[in-house]
Short mmCIF file of N, CA and C in Angstrom, two decimals:
data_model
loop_
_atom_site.label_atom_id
_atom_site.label_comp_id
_atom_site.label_asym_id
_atom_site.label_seq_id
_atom_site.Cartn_x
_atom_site.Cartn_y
_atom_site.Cartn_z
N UNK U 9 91.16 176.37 108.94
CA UNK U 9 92.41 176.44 109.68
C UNK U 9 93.56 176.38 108.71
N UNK U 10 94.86 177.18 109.26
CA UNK U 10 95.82 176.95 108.34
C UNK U 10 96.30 175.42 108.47
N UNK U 11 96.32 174.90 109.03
CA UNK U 11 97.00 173.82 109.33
C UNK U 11 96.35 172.75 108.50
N UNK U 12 96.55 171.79 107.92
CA UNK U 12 96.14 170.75 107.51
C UNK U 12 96.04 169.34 107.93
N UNK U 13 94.53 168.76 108.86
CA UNK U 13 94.68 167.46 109.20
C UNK U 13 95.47 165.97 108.32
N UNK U 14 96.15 165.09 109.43
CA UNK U 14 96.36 164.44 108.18
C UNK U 14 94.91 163.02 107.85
N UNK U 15 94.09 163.30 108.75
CA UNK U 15 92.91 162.73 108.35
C UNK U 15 92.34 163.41 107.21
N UNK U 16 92.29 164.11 106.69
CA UNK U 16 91.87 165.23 105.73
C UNK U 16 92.08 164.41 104.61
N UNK U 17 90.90 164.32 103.23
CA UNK U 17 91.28 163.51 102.28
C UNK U 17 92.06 164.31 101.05
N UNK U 18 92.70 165.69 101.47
CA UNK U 18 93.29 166.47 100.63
C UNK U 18 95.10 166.14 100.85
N UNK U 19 94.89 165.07 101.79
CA UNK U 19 96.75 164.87 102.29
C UNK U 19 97.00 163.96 100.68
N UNK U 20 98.03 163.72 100.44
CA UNK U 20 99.01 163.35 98.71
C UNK U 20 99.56 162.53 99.28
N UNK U 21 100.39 161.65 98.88
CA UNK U 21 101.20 161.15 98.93
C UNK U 21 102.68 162.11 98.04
N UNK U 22 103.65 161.56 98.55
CA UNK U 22 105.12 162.30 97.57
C UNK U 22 105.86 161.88 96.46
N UNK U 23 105.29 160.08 96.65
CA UNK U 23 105.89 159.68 95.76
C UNK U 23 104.85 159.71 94.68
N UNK U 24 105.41 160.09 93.52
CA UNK U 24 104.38 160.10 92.19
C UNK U 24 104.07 158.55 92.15
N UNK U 25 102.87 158.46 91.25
CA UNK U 25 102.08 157.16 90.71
C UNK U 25 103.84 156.19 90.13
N UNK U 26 104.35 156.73 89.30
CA UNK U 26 105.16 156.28 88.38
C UNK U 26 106.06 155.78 89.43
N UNK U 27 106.86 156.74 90.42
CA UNK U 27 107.81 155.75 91.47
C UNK U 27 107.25 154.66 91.86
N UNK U 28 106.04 154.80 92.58
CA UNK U 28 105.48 153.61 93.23
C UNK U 28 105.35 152.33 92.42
N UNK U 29 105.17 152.90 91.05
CA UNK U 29 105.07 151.37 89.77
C UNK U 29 106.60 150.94 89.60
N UNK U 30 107.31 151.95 89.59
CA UNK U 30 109.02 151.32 89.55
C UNK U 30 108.99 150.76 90.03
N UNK U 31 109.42 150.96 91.85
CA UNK U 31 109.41 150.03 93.02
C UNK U 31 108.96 148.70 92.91
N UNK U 32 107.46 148.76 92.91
CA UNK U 32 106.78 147.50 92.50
C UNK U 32 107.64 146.52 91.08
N UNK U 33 107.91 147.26 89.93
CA UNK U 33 108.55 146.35 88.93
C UNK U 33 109.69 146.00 89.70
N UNK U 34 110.47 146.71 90.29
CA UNK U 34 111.55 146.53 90.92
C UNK U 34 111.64 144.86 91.74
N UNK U 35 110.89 145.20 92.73
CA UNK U 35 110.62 144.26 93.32
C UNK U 35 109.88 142.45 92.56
N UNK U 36 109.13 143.02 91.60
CA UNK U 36 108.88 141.40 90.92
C UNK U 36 110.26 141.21 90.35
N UNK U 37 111.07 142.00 89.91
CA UNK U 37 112.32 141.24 88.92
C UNK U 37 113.03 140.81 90.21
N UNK U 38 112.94 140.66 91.21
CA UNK U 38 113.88 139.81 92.15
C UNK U 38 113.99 138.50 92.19
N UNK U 39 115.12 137.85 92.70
CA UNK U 39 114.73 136.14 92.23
C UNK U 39 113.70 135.60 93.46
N UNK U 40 113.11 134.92 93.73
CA UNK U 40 112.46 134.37 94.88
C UNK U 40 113.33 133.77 95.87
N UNK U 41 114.27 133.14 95.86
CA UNK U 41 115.58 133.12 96.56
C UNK U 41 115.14 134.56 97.64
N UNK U 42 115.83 135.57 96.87
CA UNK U 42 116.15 136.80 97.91
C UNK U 42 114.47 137.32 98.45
N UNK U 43 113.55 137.10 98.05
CA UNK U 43 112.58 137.67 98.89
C UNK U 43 112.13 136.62 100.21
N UNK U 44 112.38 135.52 99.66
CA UNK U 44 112.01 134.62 100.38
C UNK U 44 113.04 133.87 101.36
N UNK U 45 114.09 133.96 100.98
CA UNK U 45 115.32 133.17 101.63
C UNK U 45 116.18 132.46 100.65
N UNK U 46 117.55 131.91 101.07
CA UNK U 46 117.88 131.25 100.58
C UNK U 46 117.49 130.08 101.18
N UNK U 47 117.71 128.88 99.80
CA UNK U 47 117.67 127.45 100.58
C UNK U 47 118.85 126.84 101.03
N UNK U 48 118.57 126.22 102.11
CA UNK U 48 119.30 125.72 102.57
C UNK U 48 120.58 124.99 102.04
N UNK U 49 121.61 125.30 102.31
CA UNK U 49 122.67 123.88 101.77
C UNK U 49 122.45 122.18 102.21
N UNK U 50 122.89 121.28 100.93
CA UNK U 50 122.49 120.27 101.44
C UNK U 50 123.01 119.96 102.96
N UNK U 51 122.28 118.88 103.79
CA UNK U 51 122.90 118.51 104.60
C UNK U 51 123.34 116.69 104.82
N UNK U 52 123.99 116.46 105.74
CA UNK U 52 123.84 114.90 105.42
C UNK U 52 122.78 114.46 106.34
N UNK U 53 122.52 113.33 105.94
CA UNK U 53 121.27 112.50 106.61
C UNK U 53 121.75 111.11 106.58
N UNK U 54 120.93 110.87 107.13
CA UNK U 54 121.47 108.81 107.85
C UNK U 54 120.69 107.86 106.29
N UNK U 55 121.73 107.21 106.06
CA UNK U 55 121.38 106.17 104.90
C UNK U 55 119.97 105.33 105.00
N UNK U 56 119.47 105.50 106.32
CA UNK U 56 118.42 104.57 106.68
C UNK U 56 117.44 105.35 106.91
N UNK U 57 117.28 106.72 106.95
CA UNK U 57 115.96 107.76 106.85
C UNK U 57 115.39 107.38 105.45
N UNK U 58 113.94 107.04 105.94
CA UNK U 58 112.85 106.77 104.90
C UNK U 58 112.85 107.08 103.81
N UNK U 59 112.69 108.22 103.60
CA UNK U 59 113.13 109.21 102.49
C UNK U 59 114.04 109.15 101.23
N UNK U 60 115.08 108.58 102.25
CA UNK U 60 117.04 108.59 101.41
C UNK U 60 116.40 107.09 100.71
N UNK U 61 115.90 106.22 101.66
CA UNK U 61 115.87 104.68 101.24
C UNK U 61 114.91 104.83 99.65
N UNK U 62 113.89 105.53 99.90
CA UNK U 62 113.12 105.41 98.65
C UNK U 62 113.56 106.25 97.11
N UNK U 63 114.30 107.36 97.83
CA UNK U 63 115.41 107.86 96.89
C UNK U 63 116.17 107.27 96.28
N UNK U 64 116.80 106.36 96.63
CA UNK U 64 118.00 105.60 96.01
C UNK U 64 117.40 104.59 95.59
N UNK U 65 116.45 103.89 96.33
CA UNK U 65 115.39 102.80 94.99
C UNK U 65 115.12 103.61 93.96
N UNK U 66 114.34 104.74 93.88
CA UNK U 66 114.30 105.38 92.47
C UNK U 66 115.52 105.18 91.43
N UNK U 67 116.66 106.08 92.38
CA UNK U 67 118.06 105.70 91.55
C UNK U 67 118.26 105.02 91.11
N UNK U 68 118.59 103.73 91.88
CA UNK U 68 119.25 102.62 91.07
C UNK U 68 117.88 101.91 90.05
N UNK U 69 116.99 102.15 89.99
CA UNK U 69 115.56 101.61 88.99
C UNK U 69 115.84 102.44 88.09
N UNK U 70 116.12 103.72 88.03
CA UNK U 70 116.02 104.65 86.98
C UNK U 70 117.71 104.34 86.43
N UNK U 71 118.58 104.31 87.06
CA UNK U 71 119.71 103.81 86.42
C UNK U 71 119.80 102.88 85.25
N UNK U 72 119.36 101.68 86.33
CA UNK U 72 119.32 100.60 85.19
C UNK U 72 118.41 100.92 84.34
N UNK U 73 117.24 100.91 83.98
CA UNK U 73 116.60 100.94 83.66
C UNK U 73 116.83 102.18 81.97
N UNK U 74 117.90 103.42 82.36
CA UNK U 74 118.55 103.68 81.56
C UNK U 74 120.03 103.51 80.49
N UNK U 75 120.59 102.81 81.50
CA UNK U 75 121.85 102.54 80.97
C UNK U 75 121.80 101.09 79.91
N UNK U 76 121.82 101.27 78.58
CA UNK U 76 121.33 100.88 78.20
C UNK U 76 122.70 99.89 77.63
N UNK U 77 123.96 100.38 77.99
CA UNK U 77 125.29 99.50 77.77
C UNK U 77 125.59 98.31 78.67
N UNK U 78 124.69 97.77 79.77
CA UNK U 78 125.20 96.44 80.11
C UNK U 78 123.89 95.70 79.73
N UNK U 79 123.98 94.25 79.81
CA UNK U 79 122.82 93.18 79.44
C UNK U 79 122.12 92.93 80.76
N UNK U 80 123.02 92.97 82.06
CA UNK U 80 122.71 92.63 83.84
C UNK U 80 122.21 94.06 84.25
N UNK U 81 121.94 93.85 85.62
CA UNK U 81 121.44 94.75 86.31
C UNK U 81 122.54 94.83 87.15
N UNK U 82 122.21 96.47 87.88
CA UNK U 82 123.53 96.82 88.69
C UNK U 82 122.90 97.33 89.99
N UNK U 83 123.59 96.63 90.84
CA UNK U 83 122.57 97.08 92.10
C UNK U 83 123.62 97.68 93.19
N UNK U 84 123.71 98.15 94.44
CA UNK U 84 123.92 99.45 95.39
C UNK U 84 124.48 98.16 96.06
N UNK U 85 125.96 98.70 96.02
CA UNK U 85 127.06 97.89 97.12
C UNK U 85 126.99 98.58 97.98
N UNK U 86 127.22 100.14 98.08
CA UNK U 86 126.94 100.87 99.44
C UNK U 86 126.87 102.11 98.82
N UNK U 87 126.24 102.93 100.02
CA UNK U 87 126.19 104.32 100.17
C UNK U 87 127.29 105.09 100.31
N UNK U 88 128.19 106.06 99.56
CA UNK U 88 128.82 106.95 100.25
C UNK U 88 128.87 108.02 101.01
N UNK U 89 127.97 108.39 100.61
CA UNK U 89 127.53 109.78 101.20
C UNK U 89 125.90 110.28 100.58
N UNK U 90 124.91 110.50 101.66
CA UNK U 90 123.56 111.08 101.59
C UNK U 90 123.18 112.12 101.93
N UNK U 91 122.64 112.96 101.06
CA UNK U 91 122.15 114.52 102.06
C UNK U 91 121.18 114.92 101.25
N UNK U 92 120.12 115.91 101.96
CA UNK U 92 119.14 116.19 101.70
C UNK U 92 119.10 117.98 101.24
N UNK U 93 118.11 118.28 100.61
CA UNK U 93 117.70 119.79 101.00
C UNK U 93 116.61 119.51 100.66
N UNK U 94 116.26 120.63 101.61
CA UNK U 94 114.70 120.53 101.84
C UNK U 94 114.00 121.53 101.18
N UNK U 95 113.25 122.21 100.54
CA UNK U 95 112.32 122.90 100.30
C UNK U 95 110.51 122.75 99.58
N UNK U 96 110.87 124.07 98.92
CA UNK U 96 108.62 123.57 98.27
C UNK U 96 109.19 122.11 97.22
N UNK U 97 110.63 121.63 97.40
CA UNK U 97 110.60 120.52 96.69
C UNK U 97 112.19 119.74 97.53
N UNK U 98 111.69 118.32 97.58
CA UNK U 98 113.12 117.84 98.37
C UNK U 98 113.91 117.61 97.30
N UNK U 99 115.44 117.44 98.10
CA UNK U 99 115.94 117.07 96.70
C UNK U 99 117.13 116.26 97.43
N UNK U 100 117.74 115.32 96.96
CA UNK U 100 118.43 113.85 97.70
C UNK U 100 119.71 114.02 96.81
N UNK U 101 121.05 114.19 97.34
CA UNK U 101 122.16 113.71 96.83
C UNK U 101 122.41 112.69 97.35
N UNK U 102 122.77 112.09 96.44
CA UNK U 102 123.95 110.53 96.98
C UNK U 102 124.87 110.01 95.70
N UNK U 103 125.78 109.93 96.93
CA UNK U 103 126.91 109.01 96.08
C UNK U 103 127.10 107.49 96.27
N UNK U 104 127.15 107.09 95.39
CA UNK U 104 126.51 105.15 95.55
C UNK U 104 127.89 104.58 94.80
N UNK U 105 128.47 103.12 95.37
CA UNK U 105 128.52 102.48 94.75
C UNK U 105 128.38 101.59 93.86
N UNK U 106 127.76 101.06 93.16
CA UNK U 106 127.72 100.04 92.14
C UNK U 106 128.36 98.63 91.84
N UNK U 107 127.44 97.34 91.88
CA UNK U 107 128.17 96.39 91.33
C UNK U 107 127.38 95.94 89.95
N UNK U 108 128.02 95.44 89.06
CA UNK U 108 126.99 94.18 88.35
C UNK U 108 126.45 92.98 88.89
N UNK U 109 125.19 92.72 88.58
CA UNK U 109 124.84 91.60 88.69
C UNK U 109 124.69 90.43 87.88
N UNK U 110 124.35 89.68 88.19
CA UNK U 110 124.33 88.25 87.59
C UNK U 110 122.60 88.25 86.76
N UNK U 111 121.86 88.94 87.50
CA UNK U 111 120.55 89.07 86.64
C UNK U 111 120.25 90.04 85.57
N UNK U 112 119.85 89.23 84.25
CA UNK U 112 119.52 89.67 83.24
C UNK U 112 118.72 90.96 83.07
N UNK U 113 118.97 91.62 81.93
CA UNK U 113 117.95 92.42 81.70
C UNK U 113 116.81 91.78 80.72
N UNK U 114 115.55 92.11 80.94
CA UNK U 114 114.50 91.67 79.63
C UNK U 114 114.22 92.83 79.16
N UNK U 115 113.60 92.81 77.81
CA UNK U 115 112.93 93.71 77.18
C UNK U 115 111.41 93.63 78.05
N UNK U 116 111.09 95.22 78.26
CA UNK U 116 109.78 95.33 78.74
C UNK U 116 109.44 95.06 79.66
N UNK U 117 110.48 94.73 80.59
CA UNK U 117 110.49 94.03 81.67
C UNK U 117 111.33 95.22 83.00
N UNK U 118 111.01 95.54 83.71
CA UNK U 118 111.29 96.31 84.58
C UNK U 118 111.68 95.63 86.02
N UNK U 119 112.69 94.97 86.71
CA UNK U 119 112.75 95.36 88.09
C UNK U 119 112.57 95.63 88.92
N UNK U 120 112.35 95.39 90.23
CA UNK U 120 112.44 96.69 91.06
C UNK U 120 113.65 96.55 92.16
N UNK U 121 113.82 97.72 92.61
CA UNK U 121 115.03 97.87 93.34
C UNK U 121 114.92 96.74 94.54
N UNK U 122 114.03 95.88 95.21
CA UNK U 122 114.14 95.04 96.41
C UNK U 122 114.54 93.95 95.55
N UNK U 123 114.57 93.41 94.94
CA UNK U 123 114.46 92.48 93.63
C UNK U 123 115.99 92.32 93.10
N UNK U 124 116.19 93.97 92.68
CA UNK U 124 117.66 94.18 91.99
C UNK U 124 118.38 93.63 93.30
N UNK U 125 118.44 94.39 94.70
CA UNK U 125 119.18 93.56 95.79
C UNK U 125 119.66 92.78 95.94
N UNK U 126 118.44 91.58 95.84
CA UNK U 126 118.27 89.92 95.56
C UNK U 126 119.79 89.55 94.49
N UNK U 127 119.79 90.13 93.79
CA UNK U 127 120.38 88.80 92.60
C UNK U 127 122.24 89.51 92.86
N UNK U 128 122.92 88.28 92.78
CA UNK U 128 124.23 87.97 92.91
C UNK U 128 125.30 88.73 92.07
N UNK U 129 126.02 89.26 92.87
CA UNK U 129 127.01 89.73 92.29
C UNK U 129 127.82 89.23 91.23
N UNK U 130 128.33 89.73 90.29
CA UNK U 130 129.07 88.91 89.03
C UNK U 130 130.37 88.49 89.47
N UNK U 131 131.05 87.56 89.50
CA UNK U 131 132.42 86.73 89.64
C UNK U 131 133.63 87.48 89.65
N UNK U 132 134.24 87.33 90.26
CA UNK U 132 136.01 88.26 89.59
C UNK U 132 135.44 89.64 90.41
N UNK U 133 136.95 90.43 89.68
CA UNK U 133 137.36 91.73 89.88
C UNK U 133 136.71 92.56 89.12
N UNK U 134 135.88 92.83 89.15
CA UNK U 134 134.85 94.02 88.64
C UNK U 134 135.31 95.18 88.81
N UNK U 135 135.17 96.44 87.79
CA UNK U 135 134.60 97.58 88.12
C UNK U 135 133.24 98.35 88.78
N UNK U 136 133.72 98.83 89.54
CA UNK U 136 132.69 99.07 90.76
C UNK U 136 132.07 101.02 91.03
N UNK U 137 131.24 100.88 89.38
CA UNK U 137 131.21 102.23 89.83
C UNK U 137 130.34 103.26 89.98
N UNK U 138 131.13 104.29 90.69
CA UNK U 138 130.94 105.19 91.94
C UNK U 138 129.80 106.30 91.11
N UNK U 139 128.81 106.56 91.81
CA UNK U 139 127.51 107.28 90.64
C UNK U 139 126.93 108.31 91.88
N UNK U 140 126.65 109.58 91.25
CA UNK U 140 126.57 110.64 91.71
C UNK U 140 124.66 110.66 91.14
N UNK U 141 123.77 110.77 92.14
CA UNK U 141 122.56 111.06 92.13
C UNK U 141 122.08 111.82 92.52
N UNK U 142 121.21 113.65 91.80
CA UNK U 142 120.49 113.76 92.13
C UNK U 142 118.98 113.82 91.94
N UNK U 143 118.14 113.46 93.14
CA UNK U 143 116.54 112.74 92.92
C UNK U 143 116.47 114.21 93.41
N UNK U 144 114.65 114.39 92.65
CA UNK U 144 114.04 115.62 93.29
C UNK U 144 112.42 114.86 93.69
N UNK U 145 112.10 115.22 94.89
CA UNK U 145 110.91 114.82 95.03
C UNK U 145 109.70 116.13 95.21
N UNK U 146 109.19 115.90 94.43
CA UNK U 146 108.13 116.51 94.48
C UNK U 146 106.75 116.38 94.92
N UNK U 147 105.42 117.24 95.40
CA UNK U 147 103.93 117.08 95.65
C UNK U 147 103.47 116.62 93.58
N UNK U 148 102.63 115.63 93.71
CA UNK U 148 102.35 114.55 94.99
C UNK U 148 103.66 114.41 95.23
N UNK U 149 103.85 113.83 96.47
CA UNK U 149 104.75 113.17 97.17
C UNK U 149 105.75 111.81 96.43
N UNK U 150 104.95 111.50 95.79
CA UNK U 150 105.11 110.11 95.12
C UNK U 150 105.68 110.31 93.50
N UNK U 151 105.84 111.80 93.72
CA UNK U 151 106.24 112.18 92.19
C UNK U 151 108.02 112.12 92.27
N UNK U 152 109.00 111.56 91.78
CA UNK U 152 109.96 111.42 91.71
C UNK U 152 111.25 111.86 90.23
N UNK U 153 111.88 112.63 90.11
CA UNK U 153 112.44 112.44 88.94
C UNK U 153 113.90 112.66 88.96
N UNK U 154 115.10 111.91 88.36
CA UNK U 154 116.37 112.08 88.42
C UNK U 154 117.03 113.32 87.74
N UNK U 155 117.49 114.54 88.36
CA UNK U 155 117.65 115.34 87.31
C UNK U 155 119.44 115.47 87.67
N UNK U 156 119.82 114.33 88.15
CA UNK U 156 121.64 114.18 87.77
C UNK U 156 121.97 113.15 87.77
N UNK U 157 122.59 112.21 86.86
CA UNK U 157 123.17 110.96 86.81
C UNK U 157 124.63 110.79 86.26
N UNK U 158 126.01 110.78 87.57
CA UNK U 158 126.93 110.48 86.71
C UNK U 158 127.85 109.61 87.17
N UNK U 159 128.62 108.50 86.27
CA UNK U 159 129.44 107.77 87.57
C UNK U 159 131.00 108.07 86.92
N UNK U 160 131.39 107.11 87.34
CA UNK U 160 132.67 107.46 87.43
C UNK U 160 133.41 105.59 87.80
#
């Protein structure tokens, strides 16, 4: 027949081998963002969601625990502001206040944030300051790391 089925294994395709490999390179150089979505902007969340609470224990443990210019520990007068984004990894902003405390630091000796709570604020008019955190949590779940620390 003149006609040609397109069940027929003599049908081509139009695009040459070589377009179809462009396309394809094309498409891996995209960022994952655009194939997949963007992520979300942070949003805020309540100071007392599970999550935020174990976030900001990280913080202030990893704080002290770095700041290696006072002798006391500095523990969370309040929250200013908390928000989350969510994706294949969470990630926790907060803005915290800061006081000093009255408890020492030791060598080798670590803290922990229910602990840091505990001990008394230092006397007088202090500087009280204001620290920008962000925590990323990662699978495991339990994997935690600070990848912004700044105060002010």
């Amino acid at each position: 027949s003149k006609w040609l089925s397109l069940a027929s294994p003599m049908v081509r395709s139009r695009l040459p081998l070589q377009s179809l490999l462009g396309l394809f390179g094309a498409l891996l150089m995209l960022s994952p963002e655009l194939l997949l979505g963007m992520p979300e902007d942070p949003s805020d969340v309540p100071f007392n969601n599970p999550r935020v609470r174990k976030a900001l224990a990280f913080a202030v443990e990893e704080f002290n625990q770095h700041t290696g210019d006072s002798a006391n520990y500095f523990k969370q007068l309040r929250v200013l502001k908390a928000q989350s984004q969510v994706g294949n990894r969470d990630e926790y902003h907060l803005t915290v206040e800061l006081v000093e405390t009255k408890c020492p630091k030791k060598a080798n000796k670590k803290m922990r944030y229910k602990n840091i709570q505990k001990c008394k604020q230092l006397p007088g008019d202090q500087e009280k300051p204001t620290c920008y955190f962000k925590v990323i949590s990662s699978l495991p779940p339990n994997k935690m790391n600070m990848a912004i620390c700044t105060c002010v």
